[in-house]
Amino acid sequence: DFFTTVEVTLEARQAGVQRYRFSLSRLADEASTANNTRDIFVEVLDARQKILLLAHAPHPDLAAIRRALEQRKNYEVEVAFADQPIDVAAYDFVVLHQLPSRKYPIQGLLAQMDARKTPRLFIVGAQTDLARFNEAQSLLTIRGNGGQVNDVTAWVQPDFDLFTWDERLAAELKVWPPLQAPFGEYGLGDAEVLLWQRIGKVDTQYPLWAFGEPGGVRTGVLAAEGLWRWRLFEYLQHQNHELTDGLLAKAVQYLSVKEDKRRFRVRVTKNIFDENERIVFDGELYNPSYELVNEPDVTLTVRDESGREYTWVMDKTEKAYRLDAGILPVGSYTFSARVQYSGEMLTATGRFSVQPVQLEAFATTADHALLRRLAEEYGGQLLYPDQIDEIPALLEQSGKVKPVAYASTRTRSLLHHKWLFFLILGLLSLEWFLRRYFGSY
């Protein structure tokens, strides 16, 4: 016997649940080939987000941010400059580094982003046009004085809860090098502040990093440039970028998360089921005010690989829908749900797969350790074939098996005893004959 591992790289050509079959050729003296073939199901997610780092000019911050985000496989990061033609509609999230500036007010790009509700992060620097910056967002206002800057470090708002942050951050920020923030007066709008400015040894109430959702668009403002200094210093101190990269990634993750705005949603409880599991669907229907409703009936159709269709009407729960479709054969399936609401036909689609359970085929030897644990757990004992003769003695020693006597009583009608019936009938007939013969009647 031998065991070997072979690494196989498969190209993810499309999103969804993909089915792969692995087969081994049969050996000449192989007794069983049931475990020579195995099907596996792999869910390929297309969760990548395209992120644009749009800058006034080249800057070390851009490389720091790009390296921090590119470590996350679900981010695809591109760098561009304001003097280039940009299609912001192609991106899920935009970082605006020292923009808008006097040279590049980017009013057209901002209008496109507003129309598409593209989430964004402003990084304010020496080239930022503060007047246009104040017009472009409402989280905070900065009224500067002649482009002057302050060297500022940071302190953490302890009860910030829009996303989690590493507890070590508060201590590290005290020794990290300063960033450069515009000198001036700061006004805070409807925003949650993660970091505040520390000038010298004074903890101020000037926001350094704030987050909000004006007009339903997630927006962040980092009111200073120089993130590259934090990343470089952390590496000099700890030989890693864990805190800096983690902070950037958490901020971008919060700002760029996609909110599901569909009014009709149907999903399976998971995308890959074992063949002995029941397939359960959950559905939600929202009115135009995004309130849950479930007055109309929802029709759900499941189609297998051969084109066969199964159709149900989903059950109504308190405010939603649910359907237990039972157990389905192994294979890949698609589903489509439809509902008519307020004169509009709404649809929801998806896919799932059912994979075989092949435990017996792949576990071809008895698991004696498991059998022993089961026996011990229930007060028993594991015996091998050559120990069968020991069973009577073990039963006597255990004291758990004792002889039991049972008494039972059965009652049957005389009619079931035919011989007794004919005996009585014969005696009565004999008595009648004798009385007639001797003249008793």
XYZ file of C-alpha atoms in Angstrom:
441
model
C 0.000 0.000 0.000
C 1.121 3.566 -0.611
C -0.248 7.084 -0.396
C 0.617 9.989 -2.638
C -0.687 13.513 -3.191
C -1.017 15.013 -6.658
C -1.659 18.738 -7.018
C -4.018 19.712 -9.820
C -4.661 23.305 -10.900
C -8.005 23.958 -12.560
C -8.902 27.145 -14.386
C -11.981 28.909 -13.000
C -13.609 29.862 -16.287
C -16.978 30.949 -14.946
C -18.717 31.658 -11.660
C -21.079 29.151 -10.064
C -20.967 25.563 -8.855
C -18.682 23.485 -11.092
C -18.654 19.680 -11.176
C -15.390 17.793 -11.727
C -14.854 14.027 -12.053
C -11.530 12.389 -11.175
C -10.918 8.822 -12.392
C -8.090 6.305 -11.965
C -7.406 3.521 -14.463
C -8.089 -0.011 -13.218
C -5.212 -2.251 -12.171
C -5.042 -5.802 -13.482
C -5.589 -7.451 -10.094
C -7.831 -4.771 -8.565
C -10.755 -6.308 -6.658
C -12.993 -3.240 -6.428
C -13.154 -0.214 -8.678
C -15.977 1.583 -6.831
C -13.494 4.040 -5.355
C -11.621 4.712 -8.599
C -13.947 7.548 -9.547
C -14.976 10.524 -7.496
C -17.091 13.564 -8.281
C -16.400 16.819 -6.502
C -18.303 20.090 -6.595
C -16.460 23.402 -6.346
C -18.185 26.737 -5.893
C -16.454 29.443 -7.935
C -17.221 32.904 -6.608
C -16.875 36.024 -8.708
C -16.569 38.383 -5.766
C -13.728 40.414 -7.229
C -14.102 44.153 -7.004
C -12.367 46.584 -9.302
C -10.768 49.400 -7.347
C -9.421 52.574 -8.931
C -6.708 54.636 -7.262
C -7.196 57.995 -8.982
C -4.539 60.550 -8.082
C -3.537 64.129 -8.786
C 0.061 62.974 -9.359
C 2.406 60.068 -8.514
C 2.819 59.613 -4.759
C 4.275 56.948 -2.414
C 0.819 56.520 -0.842
C -0.438 54.943 -4.061
C 2.088 52.113 -3.942
C 1.400 51.526 -0.241
C -2.362 51.342 -0.765
C -2.042 49.171 -3.846
C 0.224 46.640 -2.138
C -2.045 46.500 0.888
C -5.152 45.796 -1.199
C -3.650 43.464 -3.795
C -2.927 40.918 -1.070
C -6.702 40.366 -0.959
C -7.550 38.145 -3.912
C -11.007 39.642 -4.282
C -9.600 43.079 -5.147
C -8.368 44.078 -8.582
C -6.517 47.379 -8.187
C -5.603 49.877 -10.904
C -3.794 53.207 -10.633
C -4.633 56.169 -12.865
C -4.041 59.909 -12.874
C -6.477 62.749 -13.341
C -4.972 63.828 -16.682
C -5.914 60.471 -18.240
C -9.309 59.513 -19.731
C -11.121 57.509 -17.061
C -14.319 55.450 -17.208
C -15.321 55.405 -13.538
C -18.367 53.278 -14.408
C -15.992 50.314 -14.796
C -15.013 50.392 -11.108
C -16.744 49.313 -7.921
C -14.771 51.628 -5.619
C -12.632 54.730 -6.149
C -9.872 56.220 -3.996
C -9.426 59.930 -4.753
C -5.894 60.898 -3.733
C -5.508 64.692 -3.382
C -8.525 65.197 -5.637
C -10.319 67.374 -6.495
C -7.359 69.702 -6.976
C -7.052 73.158 -8.467
C -5.533 71.691 -11.619
C -7.977 68.769 -11.833
C -11.381 69.632 -10.329
C -12.818 66.341 -11.760
C -16.380 67.667 -11.540
C -17.488 65.409 -14.399
C -16.055 62.291 -12.759
C -17.656 63.147 -9.434
C -21.010 63.635 -11.165
C -20.690 60.202 -12.791
C -19.817 58.632 -9.451
C -22.777 60.331 -7.786
C -25.122 59.100 -10.515
C -23.905 55.510 -10.054
C -23.609 55.863 -6.261
C -20.016 54.659 -6.443
C -18.472 54.393 -2.942
C -15.305 56.397 -2.476
C -12.441 57.353 -0.185
C -11.010 60.884 -0.257
C -7.373 61.250 0.815
C -6.657 64.922 1.453
C -3.209 66.339 0.743
C -1.322 69.482 -0.140
C -2.719 69.479 -3.697
C -6.366 69.127 -2.649
C -8.632 72.052 -3.504
C -10.344 72.329 -0.118
C -13.222 74.442 -1.406
C -14.139 71.855 -4.040
C -13.472 69.048 -1.562
C -15.993 70.582 0.843
C -18.537 70.707 -1.992
C -17.878 67.089 -3.033
C -18.818 65.510 0.314
C -20.555 66.388 3.577
C -18.679 64.338 6.175
C -16.322 67.123 7.173
C -15.262 70.576 6.087
C -11.725 71.945 6.141
C -11.136 75.669 5.881
C -7.409 75.948 5.259
C -4.940 78.766 5.177
C -2.594 79.040 2.207
C -1.838 75.325 1.763
C -0.072 75.006 5.123
C 0.068 71.546 6.760
C 0.382 70.112 10.250
C 2.351 67.027 11.223
C -0.237 64.915 13.029
C -0.291 61.500 14.624
C -3.512 59.679 15.509
C -5.555 58.437 18.420
C -8.411 55.930 18.179
C -12.075 56.548 18.960
C -12.652 53.632 21.392
C -16.345 53.058 20.620
C -16.023 53.114 16.825
C -18.092 50.160 15.607
C -18.601 50.393 11.842
C -15.995 47.644 11.499
C -13.563 45.866 13.796
C -10.007 47.054 14.253
C -6.979 45.458 15.875
C -6.648 46.365 19.556
C -2.889 46.784 19.105
C -3.536 49.757 16.831
C -4.087 52.248 19.665
C -0.643 51.614 21.145
C 1.169 51.492 17.803
C -0.291 54.805 16.625
C 1.475 56.571 19.488
C 4.890 55.761 18.004
C 4.114 55.737 14.293
C 5.470 58.706 12.291
C 3.176 61.676 11.642
C 1.019 62.256 8.600
C 0.582 65.660 6.967
C -2.887 67.181 7.397
C -4.096 70.576 6.145
C -3.806 73.369 8.669
C -7.145 75.041 9.292
C -10.541 74.763 10.913
C -12.356 71.419 10.816
C -16.108 70.926 10.950
C -17.642 67.473 11.390
C -20.885 66.531 9.642
C -22.905 63.324 9.895
C -19.939 60.988 10.210
C -18.385 58.315 12.411
C -14.766 59.030 13.310
C -12.239 56.208 13.622
C -9.096 58.316 14.103
C -8.638 61.811 15.513
C -5.636 64.094 15.081
C -2.995 64.339 17.757
C -0.871 67.478 17.306
C 2.286 67.227 19.348
C 1.078 65.758 22.636
C -2.427 67.182 22.412
C -5.368 64.937 21.497
C -7.564 67.204 19.400
C -11.149 66.896 18.180
C -10.037 67.359 14.583
C -11.122 64.311 12.551
C -8.364 62.376 10.809
C -10.287 59.419 9.369
C -14.083 59.553 9.151
C -16.813 57.470 7.517
C -20.402 58.130 6.557
C -23.159 57.455 4.062
C -24.370 60.789 2.661
C -27.106 60.320 0.088
C -26.873 56.555 0.476
C -23.276 56.483 -0.815
C -20.641 55.067 1.509
C -17.857 57.616 1.780
C -14.616 57.885 3.709
C -12.275 60.820 4.298
C -8.649 60.483 5.371
C -7.683 64.084 6.086
C -3.943 63.572 5.644
C -1.359 62.113 3.296
C 1.603 59.899 4.187
C 0.197 56.405 4.768
C 3.373 55.024 3.234
C 5.257 56.208 6.342
C 3.077 54.046 8.604
C 3.553 51.004 6.426
C 7.321 51.457 6.198
C 7.731 52.124 9.938
C 5.686 49.066 10.881
C 7.934 46.908 8.733
C 11.049 48.377 10.368
C 9.593 47.632 13.804
C 7.945 44.232 13.250
C 9.074 43.000 9.800
C 5.477 42.978 8.570
C 2.681 45.310 7.472
C -0.068 43.539 9.380
C -1.693 46.495 11.147
C -1.380 49.046 8.346
C -2.576 46.697 5.628
C -5.315 45.356 7.879
C -6.589 48.861 8.652
C -6.668 49.828 4.980
C -8.354 46.579 3.980
C -11.031 46.885 6.675
C -11.777 50.472 5.672
C -12.055 49.607 1.978
C -14.112 46.509 2.742
C -16.620 48.571 4.728
C -16.828 51.308 2.112
C -17.040 49.010 -0.924
C -19.487 46.397 0.358
C -22.295 45.845 -2.127
C -25.771 46.280 -0.724
C -28.444 44.001 -2.153
C -31.196 46.274 -3.483
C -33.287 43.563 -5.151
C -36.934 43.568 -4.112
C -37.356 39.823 -4.704
C -34.779 37.342 -3.449
C -34.782 33.549 -3.328
C -31.816 31.526 -2.166
C -30.992 27.976 -1.119
C -29.667 27.398 2.383
C -26.343 26.398 0.813
C -24.991 25.849 -2.684
C -23.703 22.277 -2.374
C -25.810 19.547 -0.732
C -25.073 15.907 0.039
C -27.432 13.457 -1.655
C -29.113 12.616 1.670
C -29.878 16.252 2.550
C -33.163 18.045 1.992
C -33.106 21.053 -0.343
C -34.578 24.116 1.372
C -35.290 27.496 -0.256
C -35.930 30.835 1.478
C -37.583 33.788 -0.244
C -38.155 37.460 0.520
C -40.373 40.005 -1.231
C -40.152 43.754 -0.546
C -42.559 46.509 -1.476
C -41.199 49.781 -2.968
C -40.553 51.030 0.598
C -38.435 47.917 1.264
C -40.898 46.435 3.737
C -41.295 42.659 3.798
C -44.572 41.403 2.304
C -45.812 37.943 1.348
C -49.365 38.322 0.049
C -48.823 37.016 -3.525
C -47.916 33.400 -4.297
C -44.372 32.586 -5.381
C -43.833 29.862 -7.982
C -40.451 28.126 -7.939
C -39.158 25.863 -10.717
C -36.078 23.648 -10.420
C -34.453 22.239 -13.565
C -31.928 19.390 -13.645
C -29.134 18.767 -16.150
C -31.399 16.802 -18.503
C -33.961 19.606 -18.659
C -36.540 17.956 -16.389
C -38.462 20.527 -14.352
C -39.995 20.399 -10.873
C -42.433 23.159 -9.916
C -43.754 24.168 -6.484
C -45.604 27.038 -4.848
C -43.537 28.297 -1.917
C -45.044 28.168 1.575
C -45.696 31.464 3.351
C -44.083 32.106 6.721
C -44.833 35.080 8.974
C -43.381 37.662 6.565
C -41.440 35.653 3.998
C -41.454 32.400 2.019
C -39.965 28.939 2.496
C -39.956 25.672 0.561
C -38.671 22.222 1.500
C -38.140 20.527 -1.870
C -37.046 17.261 -0.284
C -34.177 15.083 -1.483
C -33.062 15.343 -5.113
C -30.767 13.059 -7.159
C -27.071 13.804 -7.596
C -26.396 16.494 -10.189
C -26.377 20.202 -10.945
C -29.580 22.234 -10.824
C -30.802 25.704 -11.677
C -33.863 27.346 -10.186
C -36.128 30.210 -11.136
C -38.736 31.881 -8.920
C -41.502 34.215 -10.120
C -43.985 36.462 -8.368
C -46.501 39.018 -9.643
C -46.630 42.069 -7.377
C -48.179 45.498 -7.992
C -48.524 44.789 -11.693
C -44.848 43.850 -12.028
C -43.370 40.394 -12.666
C -40.333 39.865 -10.432
C -37.919 36.969 -10.893
C -35.009 35.453 -8.993
C -32.625 32.778 -10.241
C -29.812 30.680 -8.861
C -28.079 27.323 -8.949
C -27.047 24.532 -6.613
C -25.607 21.020 -6.793
C -26.173 17.692 -5.077
C -23.051 15.598 -4.541
C -22.883 11.854 -3.846
C -22.058 10.441 -0.432
C -19.418 7.771 -1.054
C -18.165 7.017 2.432
C -18.343 3.230 2.080
C -16.502 3.228 -1.238
C -13.586 5.260 0.078
C -13.344 3.777 3.580
C -12.603 0.193 2.514
C -11.094 -1.005 5.805
C -12.758 -1.358 9.183
C -12.007 1.490 11.569
C -11.153 -0.517 14.672
C -10.374 2.578 16.715
C -13.854 3.950 16.008
C -15.478 0.611 16.863
C -13.559 0.482 20.145
C -14.618 4.040 21.067
C -18.266 3.231 20.330
C -18.103 0.076 22.432
C -16.490 1.887 25.372
C -18.932 4.793 25.142
C -21.903 2.471 25.575
C -20.302 0.140 28.124
C -19.450 -2.602 25.653
C -16.303 -4.309 24.489
C -14.640 -4.861 21.107
C -14.126 -8.547 20.229
C -12.396 -10.133 17.256
C -13.553 -13.322 15.482
C -11.181 -15.532 17.471
C -12.756 -14.232 20.717
C -16.363 -15.251 19.996
C -16.190 -18.084 22.543
C -15.568 -15.535 25.301
C -18.999 -13.915 24.901
C -20.918 -16.150 27.399
C -18.318 -15.570 30.109
C -18.261 -11.831 29.472
C -22.050 -11.664 29.694
C -22.001 -13.454 33.044
C -19.275 -11.148 34.386
C -20.959 -7.965 33.283
C -23.996 -8.478 35.495
C -26.051 -6.514 33.021
C -27.650 -9.573 31.432
C -29.879 -11.556 33.834
C -32.364 -14.396 33.193
C -35.953 -13.245 33.009
C -39.056 -15.488 33.432
C -42.306 -14.566 31.745
C -45.814 -15.996 32.527
C -48.678 -15.710 30.096
C -52.369 -16.737 30.184
C -54.482 -17.376 27.109
C -58.281 -17.625 27.037
C -60.017 -19.355 24.138
C -63.702 -19.919 23.383
C -65.091 -23.481 23.644
C -66.112 -23.217 20.057
C -62.447 -23.449 19.167
C -62.281 -26.920 20.785
C -64.319 -28.976 18.286
C -63.729 -32.324 19.963
C -65.248 -31.034 23.194
C -68.241 -29.709 21.268
C -68.904 -33.080 19.629
C -68.407 -34.903 22.952
C -71.095 -32.807 24.644
C -73.350 -33.146 21.618
C -72.892 -36.943 21.684
C -73.715 -37.177 25.402
C -76.851 -35.107 24.935
C -77.918 -37.287 22.008
C -77.278 -40.440 24.046
C -79.374 -39.106 26.928
C -82.215 -38.276 24.548
C -82.108 -41.770 23.015
C -82.074 -43.554 26.369
C -84.995 -41.521 27.669
C -87.009 -42.293 24.551
C -86.130 -45.936 24.726
C -87.110 -46.385 28.362
C -90.195 -44.281 27.991
C -89.187 -41.322 30.116
C -90.770 -38.901 27.596
